[in-house]
PDB file of C-alpha atoms in Angstrom:
ATOM      1  CA  MET A   1      66.606 -61.971   6.698  1.00 73.00           C
ATOM      2  CA  GLU A   2      65.573 -59.638   9.490  1.00 84.00           C
ATOM      3  CA  PHE A   3      67.260 -56.463  10.782  1.00 85.00           C
ATOM      4  CA  LEU A   4      66.592 -55.132  14.256  1.00 85.00           C
ATOM      5  CA  PHE A   5      67.320 -51.549  15.324  1.00 85.00           C
ATOM      6  CA  LYS A   6      67.099 -50.205  18.912  1.00 87.00           C
ATOM      7  CA  PRO A   7      66.809 -46.400  18.123  1.00 84.00           C
ATOM      8  CA  GLU A   8      68.184 -43.878  20.561  1.00 84.00           C
ATOM      9  CA  LYS A   9      67.892 -40.257  20.781  1.00 84.00           C
ATOM     10  CA  LEU A  10      69.780 -38.414  17.949  1.00 83.00           C
ATOM     11  CA  SER A  11      72.575 -35.982  18.882  1.00 82.00           C
ATOM     12  CA  GLU A  12      73.081 -32.593  17.367  1.00 82.00           C
ATOM     13  CA  ASP A  13      76.374 -33.872  15.779  1.00 83.00           C
ATOM     14  CA  LEU A  14      74.193 -35.697  13.136  1.00 84.00           C
ATOM     15  CA  LYS A  15      72.560 -32.328  12.028  1.00 86.00           C
ATOM     16  CA  TYR A  16      74.888 -31.924   9.104  1.00 87.00           C
ATOM     17  CA  GLN A  17      74.409 -35.527   7.926  1.00 87.00           C
ATOM     18  CA  ILE A  18      70.632 -35.267   8.221  1.00 88.00           C
ATOM     19  CA  SER A  19      70.608 -31.974   6.245  1.00 88.00           C
ATOM     20  CA  GLU A  20      72.750 -33.675   3.579  1.00 89.00           C
ATOM     21  CA  ALA A  21      70.162 -36.557   3.429  1.00 88.00           C
ATOM     22  CA  ILE A  22      67.217 -34.044   3.077  1.00 87.00           C
ATOM     23  CA  SER A  23      69.238 -32.196   0.333  1.00 88.00           C
ATOM     24  CA  LYS A  24      69.782 -35.522  -1.549  1.00 90.00           C
ATOM     25  CA  ARG A  25      65.998 -36.336  -1.144  1.00 89.00           C
ATOM     26  CA  ALA A  26      65.076 -32.969  -2.568  1.00 89.00           C
ATOM     27  CA  GLU A  27      67.511 -33.451  -5.541  1.00 89.00           C
ATOM     28  CA  ILE A  28      65.901 -36.798  -6.181  1.00 89.00           C
ATOM     29  CA  PHE A  29      62.442 -35.193  -6.499  1.00 89.00           C
ATOM     30  CA  SER A  30      63.689 -32.327  -8.452  1.00 92.00           C
ATOM     31  CA  ARG A  31      65.600 -34.624 -10.925  1.00 91.00           C
ATOM     32  CA  LYS A  32      62.203 -36.491 -11.525  1.00 91.00           C
ATOM     33  CA  ARG A  33      60.287 -33.229 -12.051  1.00 93.00           C
ATOM     34  CA  TYR A  34      62.770 -31.279 -14.113  1.00 94.00           C
ATOM     35  CA  PRO A  35      64.849 -33.885 -16.056  1.00 93.00           C
ATOM     36  CA  GLY A  36      65.841 -31.555 -18.907  1.00 93.00           C
ATOM     37  CA  LEU A  37      67.190 -28.887 -16.455  1.00 93.00           C
ATOM     38  CA  TRP A  38      69.161 -31.450 -14.604  1.00 91.00           C
ATOM     39  CA  GLU A  39      70.571 -32.862 -17.850  1.00 91.00           C
ATOM     40  CA  LYS A  40      71.945 -29.323 -18.567  1.00 90.00           C
ATOM     41  CA  THR A  41      73.192 -28.942 -14.977  1.00 86.00           C
ATOM     42  CA  ASP A  42      75.034 -32.162 -15.028  1.00 86.00           C
ATOM     43  CA  ARG A  43      76.687 -31.291 -18.308  1.00 86.00           C
ATOM     44  CA  LEU A  44      77.818 -28.086 -16.885  1.00 80.00           C
ATOM     45  CA  ASN A  45      79.098 -29.770 -13.636  1.00 78.00           C
ATOM     46  CA  GLU A  46      81.028 -32.323 -15.777  1.00 76.00           C
ATOM     47  CA  LYS A  47      83.569 -29.579 -16.532  1.00 72.00           C
ATOM     48  CA  LYS A  48      84.651 -29.006 -12.856  1.00 74.00           C
ATOM     49  CA  LEU A  49      87.489 -26.599 -12.347  1.00 74.00           C
ATOM     50  CA  PRO A  50      90.427 -27.502 -10.208  1.00 82.00           C
ATOM     51  CA  GLU A  51      90.198 -26.381  -6.528  1.00 81.00           C
ATOM     52  CA  GLU A  52      92.939 -23.883  -7.259  1.00 87.00           C
ATOM     53  CA  ALA A  53      90.952 -22.076  -9.979  1.00 83.00           C
ATOM     54  CA  LEU A  54      87.867 -22.099  -7.892  1.00 81.00           C
ATOM     55  CA  LEU A  55      89.717 -20.370  -5.075  1.00 85.00           C
ATOM     56  CA  LYS A  56      90.994 -17.742  -7.551  1.00 89.00           C
ATOM     57  CA  ARG A  57      87.424 -17.305  -8.757  1.00 85.00           C
ATOM     58  CA  ARG A  58      86.034 -16.710  -5.070  1.00 86.00           C
ATOM     59  CA  LYS A  59      88.826 -14.229  -4.391  1.00 90.00           C
ATOM     60  CA  PHE A  60      88.190 -12.365  -7.600  1.00 91.00           C
ATOM     61  CA  ARG A  61      84.374 -12.388  -6.868  1.00 90.00           C
ATOM     62  CA  ARG A  62      85.074 -10.833  -3.444  1.00 91.00           C
ATOM     63  CA  PHE A  63      87.441  -8.363  -4.855  1.00 93.00           C
ATOM     64  CA  TYR A  64      84.989  -7.067  -7.462  1.00 92.00           C
ATOM     65  CA  GLY A  65      82.232  -7.190  -4.909  1.00 92.00           C
ATOM     66  CA  ILE A  66      84.135  -4.741  -2.710  1.00 93.00           C
ATOM     67  CA  ILE A  67      84.829  -2.524  -5.687  1.00 93.00           C
ATOM     68  CA  CYS A  68      81.142  -2.449  -6.526  1.00 92.00           C
ATOM     69  CA  ILE A  69      80.195  -1.596  -3.078  1.00 93.00           C
ATOM     70  CA  ALA A  70      82.669   1.265  -2.991  1.00 93.00           C
ATOM     71  CA  LEU A  71      81.471   2.658  -6.439  1.00 92.00           C
ATOM     72  CA  GLY A  72      77.906   2.166  -5.477  1.00 90.00           C
ATOM     73  CA  ILE A  73      78.214   4.140  -2.331  1.00 91.00           C
ATOM     74  CA  PHE A  74      80.278   6.738  -4.289  1.00 90.00           C
ATOM     75  CA  LEU A  75      77.332   7.130  -6.716  1.00 88.00           C
ATOM     76  CA  PHE A  76      74.404   6.506  -4.300  1.00 87.00           C
ATOM     77  CA  VAL A  77      75.203   9.303  -1.685  1.00 87.00           C
ATOM     78  CA  PRO A  78      75.379  12.183  -4.098  1.00 86.00           C
ATOM     79  CA  GLY A  79      72.232  10.836  -5.722  1.00 84.00           C
ATOM     80  CA  LEU A  80      70.444  10.877  -2.316  1.00 82.00           C
ATOM     81  CA  MET A  81      71.418  14.502  -1.890  1.00 85.00           C
ATOM     82  CA  LYS A  82      69.925  15.642  -5.187  1.00 83.00           C
ATOM     83  CA  PRO A  83      67.609  12.803  -6.320  1.00 82.00           C
ATOM     84  CA  GLY A  84      65.878  15.008  -8.993  1.00 83.00           C
ATOM     85  CA  GLU A  85      69.050  15.935 -10.682  1.00 85.00           C
ATOM     86  CA  LEU A  86      71.131  12.671 -10.152  1.00 86.00           C
ATOM     87  CA  PHE A  87      68.426  10.016 -10.509  1.00 88.00           C
ATOM     88  CA  VAL A  88      70.547   7.816 -12.694  1.00 89.00           C
ATOM     89  CA  PRO A  89      73.540   7.668 -10.370  1.00 87.00           C
ATOM     90  CA  LEU A  90      71.233   7.019  -7.549  1.00 89.00           C
ATOM     91  CA  VAL A  91      69.627   3.943  -9.269  1.00 91.00           C
ATOM     92  CA  VAL A  92      73.134   2.697 -10.589  1.00 91.00           C
ATOM     93  CA  GLY A  93      74.622   3.316  -7.147  1.00 90.00           C
ATOM     94  CA  ALA A  94      71.944   1.244  -5.513  1.00 91.00           C
ATOM     95  CA  ALA A  95      72.077  -1.483  -7.885  1.00 93.00           C
ATOM     96  CA  ALA A  96      75.967  -1.657  -7.689  1.00 93.00           C
ATOM     97  CA  THR A  97      75.891  -1.772  -3.854  1.00 92.00           C
ATOM     98  CA  ILE A  98      73.271  -4.504  -3.906  1.00 93.00           C
ATOM     99  CA  PHE A  99      75.252  -6.514  -6.546  1.00 92.00           C
ATOM    100  CA  GLY A 100      78.571  -6.009  -4.503  1.00 92.00           C
ATOM    101  CA  ILE A 101      76.952  -7.173  -1.315  1.00 92.00           C
ATOM    102  CA  SER A 102      75.575 -10.307  -2.919  1.00 90.00           C
ATOM    103  CA  ALA A 103      79.053 -11.018  -4.471  1.00 89.00           C
ATOM    104  CA  VAL A 104      80.768 -10.664  -1.109  1.00 90.00           C
ATOM    105  CA  ILE A 105      78.396 -12.787   0.975  1.00 87.00           C
ATOM    106  CA  PRO A 106      79.519 -16.377   1.012  1.00 82.00           C
ATOM    107  CA  ARG A 107      77.177 -18.853  -0.617  1.00 78.00           C
ATOM    108  CA  LYS A 108      75.613 -21.647   1.327  1.00 74.00           C
ATOM    109  CA  THR A 109      76.055 -25.362   0.321  1.00 73.00           C
ATOM    110  CA  ASP A 110      73.098 -27.444  -0.390  1.00 70.00           C
ATOM    111  CA  ALA A 111      73.341 -29.163   3.047  1.00 71.00           C
ATOM    112  CA  GLU A 112      73.548 -25.781   4.812  1.00 79.00           C
ATOM    113  CA  LYS A 113      70.242 -24.765   3.255  1.00 82.00           C
ATOM    114  CA  PHE A 114      68.473 -27.608   5.066  1.00 84.00           C
ATOM    115  CA  GLU A 115      70.113 -27.316   8.517  1.00 85.00           C
ATOM    116  CA  LYS A 116      66.779 -25.721  10.088  1.00 86.00           C
ATOM    117  CA  LYS A 117      64.819 -28.613   8.777  1.00 86.00           C
ATOM    118  CA  ALA A 118      67.372 -31.118  10.090  1.00 85.00           C
ATOM    119  CA  LYS A 119      67.169 -29.450  13.613  1.00 87.00           C
ATOM    120  CA  LYS A 120      63.350 -29.736  13.508  1.00 87.00           C
ATOM    121  CA  LEU A 121      63.576 -33.251  12.497  1.00 85.00           C
ATOM    122  CA  ILE A 122      66.082 -34.167  15.214  1.00 85.00           C
ATOM    123  CA  LYS A 123      63.781 -32.410  17.868  1.00 87.00           C
ATOM    124  CA  ALA A 124      60.530 -34.198  16.606  1.00 84.00           C
ATOM    125  CA  ILE A 125      62.341 -37.601  16.528  1.00 82.00           C
ATOM    126  CA  ASN A 126      63.963 -37.173  19.950  1.00 81.00           C
ATOM    127  CA  SER A 127      60.539 -36.183  21.528  1.00 81.00           C
ATOM    128  CA  SER A 128      59.042 -39.422  20.216  1.00 79.00           C
ATOM    129  CA  VAL A 129      61.832 -41.991  20.909  1.00 79.00           C
ATOM    130  CA  LYS A 130      61.337 -44.224  23.911  1.00 82.00           C
ATOM    131  CA  PRO A 131      64.040 -46.566  25.311  1.00 78.00           C
ATOM    132  CA  GLU A 132      61.910 -49.568  24.744  1.00 80.00           C
ATOM    133  CA  ASP A 133      61.389 -48.928  21.034  1.00 82.00           C
ATOM    134  CA  THR A 134      62.458 -51.474  18.359  1.00 83.00           C
ATOM    135  CA  VAL A 135      62.350 -51.056  14.623  1.00 85.00           C
ATOM    136  CA  VAL A 136      62.268 -54.446  12.676  1.00 84.00           C
ATOM    137  CA  PHE A 137      62.913 -54.896   8.886  1.00 87.00           C
ATOM    138  CA  ASN A 138      61.650 -58.254   7.806  1.00 84.00           C
ATOM    139  CA  ASN A 139      60.069 -59.749   4.560  1.00 83.00           C
ATOM    140  CA  ASP A 140      56.757 -58.289   5.406  1.00 84.00           C
ATOM    141  CA  GLY A 141      57.739 -54.596   5.899  1.00 84.00           C
ATOM    142  CA  VAL A 142      59.021 -52.179   8.512  1.00 86.00           C
ATOM    143  CA  PHE A 143      57.646 -52.595  11.950  1.00 86.00           C
ATOM    144  CA  GLU A 144      57.933 -50.377  15.021  1.00 85.00           C
ATOM    145  CA  ASN A 145      57.147 -52.102  18.182  1.00 84.00           C
ATOM    146  CA  GLY A 146      55.345 -54.905  16.454  1.00 84.00           C
ATOM    147  CA  VAL A 147      53.080 -52.528  14.449  1.00 84.00           C
ATOM    148  CA  LEU A 148      53.469 -52.208  10.713  1.00 86.00           C
ATOM    149  CA  LEU A 149      55.006 -48.799  10.028  1.00 85.00           C
ATOM    150  CA  MET A 150      56.013 -48.887   6.408  1.00 85.00           C
ATOM    151  CA  GLU A 151      55.439 -51.144   3.416  1.00 87.00           C
ATOM    152  CA  TYR A 152      58.410 -51.727   1.054  1.00 84.00           C
ATOM    153  CA  GLU A 153      56.436 -50.869  -2.089  1.00 87.00           C
ATOM    154  CA  ASN A 154      55.741 -47.297  -0.648  1.00 86.00           C
ATOM    155  CA  LEU A 155      59.438 -46.550   0.426  1.00 86.00           C
ATOM    156  CA  GLU A 156      61.323 -43.877  -1.470  1.00 87.00           C
ATOM    157  CA  PRO A 157      64.996 -44.516  -2.183  1.00 87.00           C
ATOM    158  CA  ILE A 158      66.892 -44.979   1.037  1.00 87.00           C
ATOM    159  CA  ILE A 159      69.519 -42.362   1.730  1.00 89.00           C
ATOM    160  CA  GLU A 160      72.672 -43.477   3.427  1.00 88.00           C
ATOM    161  CA  THR A 161      75.156 -41.163   5.001  1.00 88.00           C
ATOM    162  CA  ARG A 162      78.289 -41.922   7.006  1.00 89.00           C
ATOM    163  CA  ASN A 163      76.332 -42.670  10.305  1.00 87.00           C
ATOM    164  CA  ILE A 164      72.628 -42.843   9.412  1.00 88.00           C
ATOM    165  CA  PHE A 165      69.935 -44.297   7.142  1.00 88.00           C
ATOM    166  CA  PHE A 166      67.268 -41.715   6.090  1.00 89.00           C
ATOM    167  CA  ILE A 167      64.092 -43.919   5.275  1.00 87.00           C
ATOM    168  CA  CYS A 168      60.805 -42.230   4.006  1.00 87.00           C
ATOM    169  CA  ASP A 169      57.655 -43.367   2.587  1.00 85.00           C
ATOM    170  CA  GLY A 170      56.277 -39.988   1.684  1.00 81.00           C
ATOM    171  CA  ILE A 171      54.372 -39.684   4.882  1.00 84.00           C
ATOM    172  CA  LYS A 172      56.706 -40.904   7.650  1.00 84.00           C
ATOM    173  CA  ILE A 173      60.407 -40.364   8.068  1.00 85.00           C
ATOM    174  CA  LEU A 174      62.567 -42.866   9.847  1.00 84.00           C
ATOM    175  CA  LEU A 175      66.047 -41.907  10.909  1.00 85.00           C
ATOM    176  CA  LEU A 176      68.153 -44.725  12.077  1.00 86.00           C
ATOM    177  CA  ARG A 177      71.748 -44.633  13.219  1.00 86.00           C
ATOM    178  CA  LYS A 178      74.068 -47.354  12.016  1.00 85.00           C
ATOM    179  CA  CYS A 179      75.291 -48.022  15.479  1.00 86.00           C
ATOM    180  CA  ASP A 180      71.720 -48.779  16.657  1.00 84.00           C
ATOM    181  CA  LEU A 181      71.599 -51.880  14.311  1.00 84.00           C
ATOM    182  CA  VAL A 182      71.472 -54.844  16.735  1.00 83.00           C
ATOM    183  CA  SER A 183      71.022 -57.777  14.375  1.00 81.00           C
ATOM    184  CA  GLY A 184      72.861 -57.807  11.005  1.00 76.00           C
ATOM    185  CA  ASN A 185      75.446 -55.332   9.719  1.00 77.00           C
ATOM    186  CA  PRO A 186      75.027 -52.001   7.947  1.00 79.00           C
ATOM    187  CA  GLU A 187      76.478 -53.291   4.654  1.00 82.00           C
ATOM    188  CA  GLU A 188      73.897 -56.087   4.463  1.00 81.00           C
ATOM    189  CA  PHE A 189      71.149 -53.799   5.499  1.00 78.00           C
ATOM    190  CA  ALA A 190      72.145 -51.188   2.794  1.00 77.00           C
ATOM    191  CA  GLU A 191      71.887 -54.056   0.101  1.00 76.00           C
TER     192      GLU A 191
END
C-alpha cells in the first residue's frame, strides 16, 4: 500500500501539538534510559488525586507560598540592616522568600517546556517546504520527491497527535499534517 502526502507550510496553531509530540519523544527515550525511575514514577502516578483535591492542593501551595514570602521579607530586611548580628534571620529570610516564590509561580506542563523547540521546528520546516513537494510511504521506505528520505528499520516510534504525524529516524524529522494525506486515510496510515 502506498500513502502520498502533499505537505504544506505548518501554521503556528500546531505549535502545541508539535511540542506535545516532542515531549512524548523525550519521554520515550527517557523511559529506555531510566526504566527503574519510570517504574517508580508510574507507580506514583497510578494514585491520581481527583481534580477537586488537586485544585485544593494548588490553592494551599499558593497560600503557603505567599506566607513564606511575607515571613521571608520580614526576616530578610532586618538581617540586611545588621548582617553581623542577624546572620541567621538573613539566611532564613532569603531561603523562605525563594521557597515562597517557587511555590507561587505556576508550573509548566511537559508540552509547554518544549514550545520553543516546536517554534524552531515549525520555522525550519516552513523554510524548506516547496509547493511541489511530495512525500510517499511505500514498501521500500519513505521518499521525498522520488528520493529515499528514510528507511523503515531506522524509524523511531511514530508519534500521532490530533492533526499531525511526527516521524523521525534519529537524524531527520518529518512533520506531516493528516489533512495533507492525498492517497489513503489517516487510520490506515497509523496502522
